[in-house]
Short mmCIF file of C-alpha atoms in Angstrom, two decimals:
data_model
loop_
_atom_site.label_atom_id
_atom_site.label_comp_id
_atom_site.label_asym_id
_atom_site.label_seq_id
_atom_site.Cartn_x
_atom_site.Cartn_y
_atom_site.Cartn_z
CA MET A 1 0.00 0.00 0.00
CA LEU A 2 2.83 2.37 0.90
CA VAL A 3 4.77 1.49 -2.28
CA SER A 4 1.65 1.91 -4.45
CA SER A 5 0.76 5.32 -2.99
CA VAL A 6 4.33 6.62 -3.44
CA LEU A 7 4.40 5.35 -7.05
CA ARG A 8 1.07 7.06 -7.79
CA GLU A 9 2.48 10.29 -6.43
CA ILE A 10 5.76 10.23 -8.41
CA GLU A 11 4.13 8.97 -11.63
CA SER A 12 1.93 12.07 -11.68
CA ASN A 13 5.13 13.83 -12.85
CA PRO A 14 5.26 13.35 -16.69
CA LYS A 15 9.09 13.20 -16.69
CA VAL A 16 8.99 10.23 -14.32
CA SER A 17 6.12 8.38 -16.01
CA LYS A 18 7.90 8.60 -19.42
CA ASN A 19 11.27 7.39 -18.17
CA LEU A 20 10.38 4.83 -15.49
CA LEU A 21 9.67 1.15 -16.16
CA ILE A 22 8.19 -0.83 -13.29
CA ILE A 23 8.74 -4.59 -13.07
CA ARG A 24 6.58 -6.42 -10.51
CA LEU A 25 7.61 -9.91 -9.41
CA ASN A 26 5.99 -12.08 -6.76
CA GLY A 27 7.76 -14.90 -4.90
CA LEU A 28 4.56 -16.96 -4.92
CA LEU A 29 4.36 -16.81 -8.75
CA GLN A 30 7.98 -16.60 -9.89
CA THR A 31 9.15 -19.69 -8.03
CA ASP A 32 12.53 -19.97 -9.75
CA ASP A 33 14.93 -17.74 -11.69
CA LYS A 34 13.92 -19.13 -15.10
CA ILE A 35 10.27 -18.11 -14.57
CA ALA A 36 11.43 -14.76 -13.14
CA ILE A 37 13.54 -13.87 -16.20
CA GLN A 38 10.65 -14.83 -18.52
CA GLU A 39 8.35 -12.52 -16.54
CA ILE A 40 10.93 -9.69 -16.65
CA THR A 41 11.21 -10.15 -20.43
CA ARG A 42 7.42 -10.07 -20.80
CA GLN A 43 6.99 -6.93 -18.67
CA LEU A 44 9.81 -5.14 -20.51
CA GLN A 45 8.06 -6.14 -23.80
CA LEU A 46 11.32 -7.57 -25.16
CA ASP A 47 10.00 -11.01 -26.21
CA ASN A 48 10.66 -10.21 -29.90
CA VAL A 49 14.20 -8.97 -29.17
CA VAL A 50 15.12 -12.10 -27.20
CA GLY A 51 13.56 -14.47 -29.75
CA ASP A 52 15.34 -17.85 -29.75
CA LYS A 53 18.60 -16.57 -28.28
CA VAL A 54 20.35 -18.97 -25.89
CA PHE A 55 22.15 -17.43 -22.90
CA GLY A 56 25.02 -18.98 -20.99
CA SER A 57 23.88 -17.68 -17.61
CA PHE A 58 21.17 -15.74 -15.82
CA ALA A 59 23.50 -12.72 -15.52
CA GLU A 60 24.10 -12.71 -19.29
CA ASN A 61 20.35 -12.87 -19.97
CA LEU A 62 19.58 -9.99 -17.58
CA ALA A 63 22.45 -7.87 -18.94
CA PHE A 64 21.13 -8.40 -22.50
CA LEU A 65 17.63 -7.27 -21.49
CA LEU A 66 18.90 -4.10 -19.83
CA GLU A 67 21.21 -3.37 -22.79
CA ALA A 68 18.27 -3.79 -25.19
CA LEU A 69 16.44 -0.99 -23.38
CA LYS A 70 19.23 1.49 -24.30
CA ARG A 71 18.80 0.95 -28.03
CA GLY A 72 17.68 4.05 -29.87
CA SER A 73 18.80 6.43 -27.12
CA ASP A 74 22.02 7.35 -25.38
CA THR A 75 20.50 7.14 -21.92
CA ALA A 76 19.06 3.99 -20.41
CA GLN A 77 15.56 4.01 -19.03
CA SER A 78 15.24 3.70 -15.28
CA VAL A 79 13.89 0.34 -14.12
CA LEU A 80 12.24 -0.21 -10.76
CA PHE A 81 11.93 -3.82 -9.57
CA ILE A 82 9.28 -4.49 -6.93
CA LEU A 83 9.68 -7.95 -5.39
CA GLU A 84 6.59 -9.01 -3.43
CA GLU A 85 7.10 -11.88 -0.93
CA PHE A 86 10.80 -10.99 -1.07
CA ASP A 87 11.75 -13.73 1.43
CA LEU A 88 10.68 -16.43 -1.07
CA PHE A 89 13.25 -15.17 -3.61
CA ALA A 90 15.93 -15.89 -0.98
CA HIS A 91 15.05 -19.61 -1.34
CA HIS A 92 15.92 -19.67 -5.06
CA LYS A 93 19.00 -21.70 -5.95
CA ASN A 94 22.17 -19.67 -5.21
CA GLN A 95 19.95 -16.53 -4.92
CA THR A 96 21.05 -15.73 -8.51
CA LEU A 97 18.22 -13.27 -9.21
CA LEU A 98 18.87 -11.22 -6.05
CA TYR A 99 22.65 -11.31 -6.57
CA ASN A 100 22.43 -9.99 -10.13
CA LEU A 101 19.84 -7.30 -9.34
CA PHE A 102 21.83 -6.00 -6.37
CA ASP A 103 25.06 -6.19 -8.36
CA ILE A 104 23.61 -4.05 -11.18
CA CYS A 105 22.24 -1.60 -8.58
CA GLN A 106 25.79 -1.01 -7.36
CA SER A 107 27.32 -0.56 -10.81
CA ALA A 108 26.51 2.71 -12.55
CA GLN A 109 25.81 1.07 -15.94
CA THR A 110 22.01 0.92 -15.71
CA PRO A 111 19.81 3.01 -13.40
CA ILE A 112 17.84 0.34 -11.57
CA ALA A 113 16.37 0.19 -8.06
CA VAL A 114 15.02 -2.82 -6.17
CA ILE A 115 12.27 -2.67 -3.54
CA GLY A 116 11.58 -5.85 -1.58
CA VAL A 117 8.27 -6.24 0.24
CA THR A 118 7.99 -8.91 2.93
CA ARG A 119 6.35 -9.72 6.25
CA ARG A 120 9.51 -11.31 7.66
CA LEU A 121 11.61 -9.08 9.90
CA ASP A 122 14.59 -11.48 9.74
CA VAL A 123 14.72 -11.53 5.94
CA VAL A 124 18.31 -10.18 5.74
CA GLU A 125 19.50 -13.25 7.66
CA LEU A 126 18.25 -15.41 4.76
CA LEU A 127 20.60 -13.71 2.30
CA GLU A 128 23.91 -15.30 1.32
CA LYS A 129 27.07 -13.39 2.24
CA ARG A 130 27.77 -12.28 -1.37
CA VAL A 131 24.16 -11.02 -1.72
CA LYS A 132 24.12 -9.34 1.68
CA SER A 133 27.34 -7.44 0.88
CA ARG A 134 25.63 -5.87 -2.16
CA PHE A 135 22.46 -4.94 -0.26
CA SER A 136 22.10 -1.30 0.82
CA HIS A 137 20.72 -2.34 4.27
CA ARG A 138 17.96 0.24 4.09
CA HIS A 139 14.78 -0.97 5.77
CA ILE A 140 11.40 0.65 6.26
CA HIS A 141 9.40 -1.16 8.92
CA VAL A 142 5.69 -0.51 8.54
CA PHE A 143 3.69 -1.21 11.69
CA ASN A 144 0.17 0.10 12.06
CA SER A 145 -0.56 2.22 15.10
CA LEU A 146 -4.29 1.48 15.34
CA ALA A 147 -5.83 1.76 18.79
CA PHE A 148 -8.28 -1.05 19.64
CA PRO A 149 -11.50 0.97 18.91
CA ALA A 150 -10.14 1.83 15.43
CA TYR A 151 -9.13 -1.84 14.91
CA LYS A 152 -12.66 -2.91 15.82
CA GLU A 153 -14.05 -0.33 13.41
CA VAL A 154 -11.86 -1.77 10.62
CA CYS A 155 -13.33 -5.21 11.36
CA LYS A 156 -16.85 -3.79 11.03
CA ARG A 157 -15.96 -1.94 7.82
CA VAL A 158 -14.42 -5.07 6.25
CA LEU A 159 -17.58 -7.09 6.92
CA THR A 160 -20.13 -4.41 5.96
CA LEU A 161 -21.58 -4.66 2.45
CA PRO A 162 -21.86 -1.52 0.28
CA ALA A 163 -25.40 -0.49 -0.75
CA GLU A 164 -24.77 -1.07 -4.47
CA VAL A 165 -24.08 -4.82 -4.05
CA GLY A 166 -27.53 -5.81 -5.35
CA ASP A 167 -30.35 -7.11 -3.21
CA ALA A 168 -31.07 -4.08 -0.99
CA LYS A 169 -33.11 -6.19 1.43
CA PHE A 170 -30.29 -8.70 1.94
CA VAL A 171 -27.67 -5.93 2.27
CA LYS A 172 -29.74 -4.18 4.95
CA ARG A 173 -30.29 -7.39 6.94
CA TRP A 174 -26.60 -8.43 6.59
CA ASN A 175 -25.33 -5.04 7.78
CA GLN A 176 -27.71 -5.10 10.76
CA ASP A 177 -26.36 -8.56 11.69
CA ILE A 178 -22.76 -7.26 11.42
CA GLU A 179 -23.66 -4.29 13.63
CA ALA A 180 -25.06 -6.69 16.26
CA LEU A 181 -22.06 -9.03 15.88
CA CYS A 182 -19.51 -6.26 16.46
CA SER A 183 -21.26 -5.17 19.66
CA ASN A 184 -21.31 -8.78 21.01
CA ALA A 185 -19.17 -9.23 24.18
CA THR A 186 -17.70 -12.57 22.99
CA VAL A 187 -16.65 -11.04 19.65
CA HIS A 188 -15.12 -8.11 21.55
CA ASP A 189 -12.98 -10.57 23.57
CA VAL A 190 -11.89 -12.50 20.46
CA LEU A 191 -10.91 -9.28 18.66
CA LYS A 192 -9.09 -8.00 21.75
CA LYS A 193 -7.07 -11.22 22.01
CA THR A 194 -6.18 -11.12 18.29
CA TYR A 195 -5.25 -7.41 18.56
CA GLN A 196 -2.93 -8.08 21.50
CA LEU A 197 -1.13 -10.84 19.59
CA ASP A 198 -0.87 -9.07 16.23
CA LYS A 199 -2.62 -5.84 15.32
CA SER A 200 -2.00 -6.20 11.56
CA ILE A 201 -5.00 -6.04 9.23
CA CYS A 202 -3.66 -9.17 7.51
CA ARG A 203 -4.12 -11.16 10.73
CA LEU A 204 -7.62 -9.70 11.16
CA GLN A 205 -8.56 -10.77 7.63
CA SER A 206 -7.25 -14.28 8.35
CA LEU A 207 -9.48 -14.38 11.44
CA LEU A 208 -12.55 -13.34 9.39
CA LEU A 209 -11.86 -15.67 6.46
CA LEU A 210 -13.17 -18.89 8.05
CA PRO A 211 -16.46 -17.37 9.34
CA ILE A 212 -17.14 -15.79 5.91
CA CYS A 213 -16.50 -19.14 4.18
CA LYS A 214 -19.13 -20.73 6.44
CA VAL A 215 -21.91 -18.39 5.27
CA THR A 216 -24.49 -20.46 3.37
CA GLU A 217 -28.26 -20.45 2.80
CA ASP A 218 -28.66 -22.57 5.94
CA HIS A 219 -26.21 -20.39 7.90
CA PRO A 220 -26.87 -16.91 6.45
CA ALA A 221 -25.12 -14.78 9.08
CA ILE A 222 -21.77 -14.81 10.90
CA GLU A 223 -22.15 -15.75 14.56
CA ALA A 224 -19.88 -15.14 17.55
CA VAL A 225 -19.15 -18.89 17.82
CA ASP A 226 -17.69 -18.81 14.26
CA LEU A 227 -15.15 -16.19 15.31
CA VAL A 228 -14.27 -18.16 18.47
CA GLU A 229 -13.64 -21.27 16.36
CA SER A 230 -11.56 -19.31 13.84
CA SER A 231 -9.49 -17.80 16.65
CA LYS A 232 -8.76 -21.28 18.03
CA HIS A 233 -7.80 -22.46 14.57
CA LEU A 234 -5.45 -19.49 14.04
CA GLY A 235 -3.87 -19.85 17.47
CA ALA A 236 -3.44 -23.62 17.26
CA ASP A 237 -0.19 -24.79 18.84
CA SER A 238 1.74 -26.43 15.98
CA LYS A 239 4.00 -28.39 18.35
CA ALA A 240 0.99 -29.74 20.27
CA ALA A 241 -0.71 -30.66 16.98
CA MET A 242 2.44 -32.51 15.93
CA LEU A 243 2.59 -34.44 19.22
CA HIS A 244 -0.94 -35.73 18.55
CA GLY A 245 0.41 -37.54 15.49
CA ILE A 246 3.31 -39.41 17.14
CA SER A 247 3.28 -43.00 18.44
CA VAL A 248 2.92 -44.03 22.10
CA LEU A 249 6.62 -45.03 22.13
CA GLN A 250 7.63 -41.55 20.91
CA LEU A 251 5.31 -39.97 23.48
CA ALA A 252 7.06 -42.03 26.18
CA LEU A 253 10.42 -40.74 24.91
CA VAL A 254 9.20 -37.13 25.08
CA ILE A 255 8.12 -37.71 28.71
CA ALA A 256 11.55 -39.22 29.46
CA MET A 257 13.19 -36.13 27.89
CA LYS A 258 11.02 -33.86 30.03
CA HIS A 259 12.18 -35.63 33.21
CA LEU A 260 15.85 -35.49 32.12
CA THR A 261 15.50 -31.77 31.37
CA ASP A 262 13.92 -31.17 34.80
CA LEU A 263 16.50 -33.38 36.55
CA TYR A 264 19.50 -31.62 35.00
CA GLU A 265 17.87 -28.17 35.23
CA GLY A 266 17.71 -27.57 31.48
CA ASP A 267 21.14 -29.03 30.62
CA PRO A 268 21.33 -31.14 27.44
CA PHE A 269 20.97 -34.95 27.42
CA ASN A 270 21.87 -37.66 24.89
CA PHE A 271 20.15 -40.76 23.52
CA GLU A 272 21.92 -43.15 25.92
CA MET A 273 20.64 -41.19 28.96
CA LEU A 274 17.19 -41.11 27.36
CA TYR A 275 17.20 -44.86 26.68
CA ASN A 276 18.18 -45.62 30.30
CA GLU A 277 15.29 -43.42 31.53
CA TYR A 278 12.91 -45.23 29.17
CA LEU A 279 14.16 -48.67 30.34
CA LYS A 280 13.56 -47.73 33.98
CA PHE A 281 9.94 -46.94 33.17
CA VAL A 282 9.38 -50.07 31.04
CA GLN A 283 10.90 -52.37 33.67
CA ARG A 284 8.60 -50.98 36.36
CA LYS A 285 5.51 -51.18 34.12
CA ALA A 286 6.42 -54.30 32.11
CA HIS A 287 2.94 -55.76 32.51
CA VAL A 288 1.17 -52.82 30.85
CA VAL A 289 3.70 -51.13 28.53
CA GLN A 290 5.21 -52.83 25.49
CA SER A 291 9.02 -52.93 25.49
CA PHE A 292 10.96 -52.17 22.28
CA GLU A 293 14.50 -53.07 21.20
CA LYS A 294 17.14 -50.34 21.28
CA PRO A 295 17.37 -49.90 17.44
CA VAL A 296 13.56 -49.37 17.30
CA VAL A 297 13.77 -46.78 20.10
CA LEU A 298 16.66 -45.04 18.29
CA LYS A 299 14.60 -44.90 15.06
CA ALA A 300 11.66 -43.39 17.00
CA PHE A 301 14.06 -40.85 18.55
CA GLU A 302 15.48 -39.88 15.12
CA HIS A 303 11.93 -39.24 13.91
CA LEU A 304 11.39 -36.83 16.84
CA VAL A 305 14.60 -35.03 15.79
CA SER A 306 13.31 -34.73 12.20
CA LEU A 307 10.03 -33.26 13.54
CA GLU A 308 12.10 -30.72 15.54
CA ILE A 309 10.51 -31.79 18.82
CA VAL A 310 14.09 -32.27 20.00
CA LYS A 311 17.19 -30.67 18.48
CA PRO A 312 20.99 -31.12 18.61
CA VAL A 313 22.64 -28.46 20.76
CA ASP A 314 25.71 -28.32 18.49
CA GLY A 315 23.76 -28.04 15.22
CA HIS A 316 23.50 -30.67 12.50
CA GLY A 317 27.15 -30.51 11.41
CA SER A 318 28.57 -32.37 14.42
CA ARG A 319 30.58 -35.57 13.91
CA THR A 320 29.73 -36.96 17.34
CA GLN A 321 28.17 -40.43 17.27
CA LYS A 322 24.39 -39.97 17.17
CA GLU A 323 23.78 -41.88 20.44
CA TYR A 324 26.00 -39.39 22.31
CA ARG A 325 25.05 -36.07 20.70
CA ALA A 326 23.89 -33.44 23.18
CA MET A 327 20.18 -32.71 22.63
CA SER A 328 17.59 -30.33 24.05
CA LEU A 329 13.80 -30.64 24.18
CA LEU A 330 11.72 -28.02 22.33
CA VAL A 331 8.40 -28.84 24.03
CA THR A 332 7.29 -27.27 27.33
CA SER A 333 5.79 -29.25 30.22
CA ALA A 334 2.47 -27.41 29.75
CA GLN A 335 2.30 -28.40 26.05
CA LEU A 336 3.08 -32.02 26.91
CA MET A 337 0.42 -32.24 29.65
CA ASP A 338 -2.20 -30.70 27.30
CA VAL A 339 -1.40 -33.33 24.67
CA LEU A 340 -1.54 -36.22 27.18
CA ASN A 341 -5.00 -35.10 28.32
CA THR A 342 -6.36 -35.11 24.76
CA TYR A 343 -4.24 -37.89 23.14
CA PRO A 344 -6.63 -40.63 21.93
CA GLY A 345 -6.15 -43.88 23.89
CA CYS A 346 -3.22 -42.58 25.93
CA PRO A 347 -2.22 -45.21 28.57
CA SER A 348 -2.93 -43.92 32.09
CA GLU A 349 0.60 -45.10 33.14
CA LEU A 350 2.12 -42.55 30.74
CA LYS A 351 0.00 -39.73 32.19
CA HIS A 352 1.02 -40.78 35.72
CA TRP A 353 4.70 -40.97 34.72
CA ALA A 354 4.54 -37.48 33.14
CA SER A 355 3.36 -36.02 36.47
CA ASN A 356 5.53 -38.18 38.73
CA PRO A 357 9.19 -38.79 37.83
CA LEU A 358 10.59 -42.24 38.68
CA PRO A 359 12.89 -42.44 41.71
CA SER A 360 16.58 -42.74 40.77
#
């Protein structure tokens, strides 16, 4: 919105509008550099110039396009690249597109500028060293400063239908329902909670999307319960959801990790320590809990590592034997207890063990 309003303002100057070419790319659409260069060619209207030419590299292709713009005049036209979902371009192989654009920005050959638009604040950390060194490191952070009453008003405005939509009777009834909905105490609480977590309009629209999708002939109006459900869906704990999909053995290992973490006051543990803790539990409850061989337990543990429920303290590049690598648990006690209470068919012995560590 900010970029668009600034462009509207500067393009009102005839000198700018005649000499500025704007290229818009989106990380969701241009998923690799080949698609990106085709889109750049299309927007520069140079398809006929490129023809069937074969280029040795991306840099050569881009340089040819920019050189083609100079033909017929001594001065090159200014080109503004706007990269929406900028963070997704950082996932392209070798970040070739970003490297070449930033490199041309630094050289005085062609007047180009690059504006990246993203929701990620840590986007610079995704850039390779050679790309980062060519980046100007100029950021504009755009945070809205809406107070809660104004935020609530935006919600009402987003849901209200304009009079010219069609059926005047339906529009009137719908808008009355929205008025009543926005003054509902439950809706007020849901909006307040969402506002406190993230006051962006994007988050608000995500909250309203599910209730709007549920509107049908049988369910013609949005109700407070729809917003409550949507809020729960948006705020779902991804780690807890993941734990619901693991086996009972893996759940037992997570409980063992929790006890080791508590016992050593947050210090790391390794698989051997974990296996000993698991054996202690199985030996005490042999009549109710199935025992597994060590290789099976190790395989279950490796799956937990791949799910990032547990992670190596020294990163993934360590050469330490996997049974002895220092690990730390990424699940809190509260998350684990919530999962145990709702895990389908969870053995009561596991729940008891989670609350009561075994004596040494």
